[in-house]
Every structure is written in C-alpha cells, then in structure tokens.
Short mmCIF file of C-alpha atoms in Angstrom, two decimals:
data_model
loop_
_atom_site.label_atom_id
_atom_site.label_comp_id
_atom_site.label_asym_id
_atom_site.label_seq_id
_atom_site.Cartn_x
_atom_site.Cartn_y
_atom_site.Cartn_z
CA UNK D 1 176.43 59.61 95.87
CA UNK D 2 176.62 63.35 96.17
CA UNK D 3 175.61 65.34 99.21
CA UNK D 4 175.78 68.42 101.38
CA UNK D 5 178.86 68.00 103.58
CA UNK D 6 177.53 70.53 106.09
CA UNK D 7 174.30 68.72 106.95
CA UNK D 8 174.90 65.14 105.88
CA UNK D 9 172.17 64.88 103.20
CA UNK D 10 173.53 62.25 100.80
CA UNK D 11 171.75 61.71 97.47
CA UNK D 12 172.04 58.57 95.34
CA UNK D 13 174.25 58.61 92.25
CA UNK D 14 172.88 57.16 89.03
CA UNK D 15 174.93 54.00 89.58
CA UNK D 16 173.70 53.68 93.21
CA UNK D 17 170.09 53.99 92.00
CA UNK D 18 170.71 51.49 89.15
CA UNK D 19 172.11 48.97 91.64
CA UNK D 20 169.21 49.45 94.06
CA UNK D 21 166.49 49.30 91.39
CA UNK D 22 167.82 46.70 88.92
CA UNK D 23 165.30 47.78 86.25
CA UNK D 24 164.65 45.18 83.54
CA UNK D 25 162.98 46.53 80.37
CA UNK D 26 159.22 46.00 80.48
CA UNK D 27 159.12 44.21 83.86
CA UNK D 28 157.66 45.63 87.09
CA UNK D 29 160.18 46.79 89.69
CA UNK D 30 160.13 48.37 93.13
CA UNK D 31 163.15 49.81 94.93
CA UNK D 32 164.14 52.26 97.61
CA UNK D 33 166.33 55.10 96.35
CA UNK D 34 169.42 55.06 98.58
CA UNK D 35 169.53 58.44 100.35
CA UNK D 36 170.48 59.44 103.88
CA UNK D 37 170.62 62.59 105.93
CA UNK D 38 170.58 64.27 109.30
CA UNK D 39 166.98 63.10 109.75
CA UNK D 40 164.65 60.69 107.96
CA UNK D 41 164.77 61.40 104.23
CA UNK D 42 161.44 62.12 102.55
CA UNK D 43 161.12 62.00 98.76
CA UNK D 44 158.72 63.89 96.52
CA UNK D 45 158.37 63.40 92.76
CA UNK D 46 159.09 66.53 90.71
CA UNK D 47 159.01 64.89 87.27
CA UNK D 48 158.26 61.19 86.93
CA UNK D 49 157.29 59.06 83.89
CA UNK D 50 153.67 57.94 83.61
CA UNK D 51 152.86 54.62 85.21
CA UNK D 52 155.48 55.07 87.93
CA UNK D 53 155.09 56.06 91.55
CA UNK D 54 157.44 57.49 94.16
CA UNK D 55 156.43 57.25 97.81
CA UNK D 56 157.49 59.67 100.53
CA UNK D 57 159.69 56.82 101.81
CA UNK D 58 161.68 57.04 98.53
CA UNK D 59 160.21 53.81 97.09
CA UNK D 60 160.17 54.06 93.28
CA UNK D 61 157.93 51.54 91.51
CA UNK D 62 156.59 50.85 88.03
CA UNK D 63 157.94 49.52 84.76
CA UNK D 64 159.66 50.99 81.72
CA UNK D 65 160.62 49.56 78.33
CA UNK D 66 163.60 51.95 78.10
CA UNK D 67 166.08 53.96 80.15
CA UNK D 68 164.39 56.85 81.98
CA UNK D 69 164.93 59.78 84.32
CA UNK D 70 163.11 60.95 87.43
CA UNK D 71 163.45 64.32 89.13
CA UNK D 72 163.19 63.80 92.88
CA UNK D 73 163.18 66.25 95.75
CA UNK D 74 165.00 64.87 98.79
CA UNK D 75 164.37 66.41 102.23
CA UNK D 76 165.91 65.17 105.47
CA UNK D 77 164.20 67.82 107.62
CA UNK D 78 167.58 69.27 108.59
CA UNK D 79 169.15 70.69 105.44
CA UNK D 80 167.41 72.53 102.61
CA UNK D 81 165.49 70.20 100.28
CA UNK D 82 167.49 69.25 97.17
CA UNK D 83 166.08 68.28 93.77
CA UNK D 84 168.14 65.83 91.74
CA UNK D 85 167.68 64.15 88.35
CA UNK D 86 168.31 60.43 88.60
CA UNK D 87 168.97 58.55 85.34
CA UNK D 88 168.08 54.88 85.45
CA UNK D 89 169.10 52.22 82.95
CA UNK D 90 166.65 49.50 81.88
CA UNK D 91 168.61 46.30 81.32
CA UNK D 92 167.51 43.81 78.67
CA UNK D 93 164.94 41.14 79.44
CA UNK D 94 166.97 37.96 79.00
CA UNK D 95 165.59 34.83 77.36
CA UNK D 96 164.92 31.73 79.45
CA UNK D 97 167.54 28.99 79.37
CA UNK D 98 166.86 25.27 79.09
CA UNK D 99 168.87 22.12 79.54
CA UNK D 100 167.91 18.59 78.57
CA UNK D 101 165.62 17.20 81.28
CA UNK D 102 166.51 14.00 83.06
CA UNK D 103 163.62 11.71 82.14
CA UNK D 104 162.94 8.02 82.66
CA UNK D 105 163.33 5.84 79.59
CA UNK D 106 160.06 5.57 77.64
CA UNK D 107 158.72 2.03 77.09
CA UNK D 108 156.20 1.07 74.45
CA UNK D 109 152.68 0.68 75.85
CA UNK D 110 153.56 2.11 79.28
CA UNK D 111 152.38 5.55 80.47
CA UNK D 112 155.32 7.91 80.67
CA UNK D 113 155.87 11.37 82.12
CA UNK D 114 158.76 13.74 82.51
CA UNK D 115 159.15 16.99 84.48
CA UNK D 116 160.54 19.50 81.96
CA UNK D 117 159.88 22.58 84.14
CA UNK D 118 162.84 21.79 86.42
CA UNK D 119 165.21 22.08 83.44
CA UNK D 120 164.10 25.60 82.43
CA UNK D 121 165.10 28.85 84.14
CA UNK D 122 164.18 32.50 83.59
CA UNK D 123 167.02 34.85 84.65
CA UNK D 124 164.52 37.44 85.95
CA UNK D 125 162.37 34.81 87.71
CA UNK D 126 159.30 35.51 85.56
CA UNK D 127 156.62 32.82 85.23
CA UNK D 128 157.02 30.59 82.17
CA UNK D 129 154.47 28.79 80.01
CA UNK D 130 155.11 25.57 78.13
CA UNK D 131 153.67 24.00 74.99
CA UNK D 132 154.50 21.16 72.64
CA UNK D 133 156.04 22.12 69.32
CA UNK D 134 154.49 21.32 65.95
CA UNK D 135 156.78 18.29 65.56
CA UNK D 136 155.53 16.54 68.74
CA UNK D 137 154.02 13.07 68.27
CA UNK D 138 150.20 12.93 68.26
CA UNK D 139 150.13 10.84 71.47
CA UNK D 140 152.11 13.44 73.47
CA UNK D 141 150.44 15.96 75.76
CA UNK D 142 151.56 18.51 78.30
CA UNK D 143 149.94 19.38 81.63
CA UNK D 144 150.70 21.72 84.47
#
C-alpha cells in the first residue's frame, strides 16, 4: 500500500483491496479495506457505486457485474485525512463442476436412489439447483 511515512497512515493498494475483497461478478461480497495508521482508521465514502455501502470501519459491501472504483477518505485521527481511489476487479463467476456420482447398481423392480449433490461443486460456494434433463426416463424423479 501507499502511506504517509511521517504519521504511519497506510492505505490499501488496488491489489491489496482486490485480495481482501475477492469480488466475483454479480455475487454479493463484504470485505474490510486493509488500512492502518497511528490511530484507528475510519473510512468515509466520497464516491461509491449505487448498491454498495462503506462503513466507518472500512467494510465495503455490495455486488457489481463489472470492475469498479470507489473513492474513500481514510482518517486515522493522527494524520490529515487522505482520499484515495481504489480500483477493484470483478473476477468471473465460474461454472459449477460435476463428476460422475458413485451410485449403487440399479436393479429392475427395486426402488433406487443416488445422491448426485455430493458430486457437484460451485467454486464460489453458491447454492445449486438440480433438475432432470429432457432425456431422463419417465420413471425417474429428483427430490431435495
């Protein structure tokens, strides 16, 4: 980060803020902007995109479909307040991944079930929904 060497107010760099926030396009996020100083650092929004919030404790929250910038005033109560533009990058929302589930062998005339949810993963940990495709046999159903 960059800072005032005389008072110790250290502001986050764009890469520090990106690491702290880990913004994924279109998904909600909440992060604390990494700043430190001679006293407790208080943040105030100067310019902030709609739908986002910035608390006095430097917690930035919201969602964005694209990269964005926020202008933040940092004040540690010791040095003069400093306003800095922070550019954040919104990473892509990655598709879920699936592997073949381990299922018991189906037997004719015997009820059968298989847990497919344990073989699917969303990289961002978002909830998933499941449905049978158009080619599923008429006797098949999905629950849960």
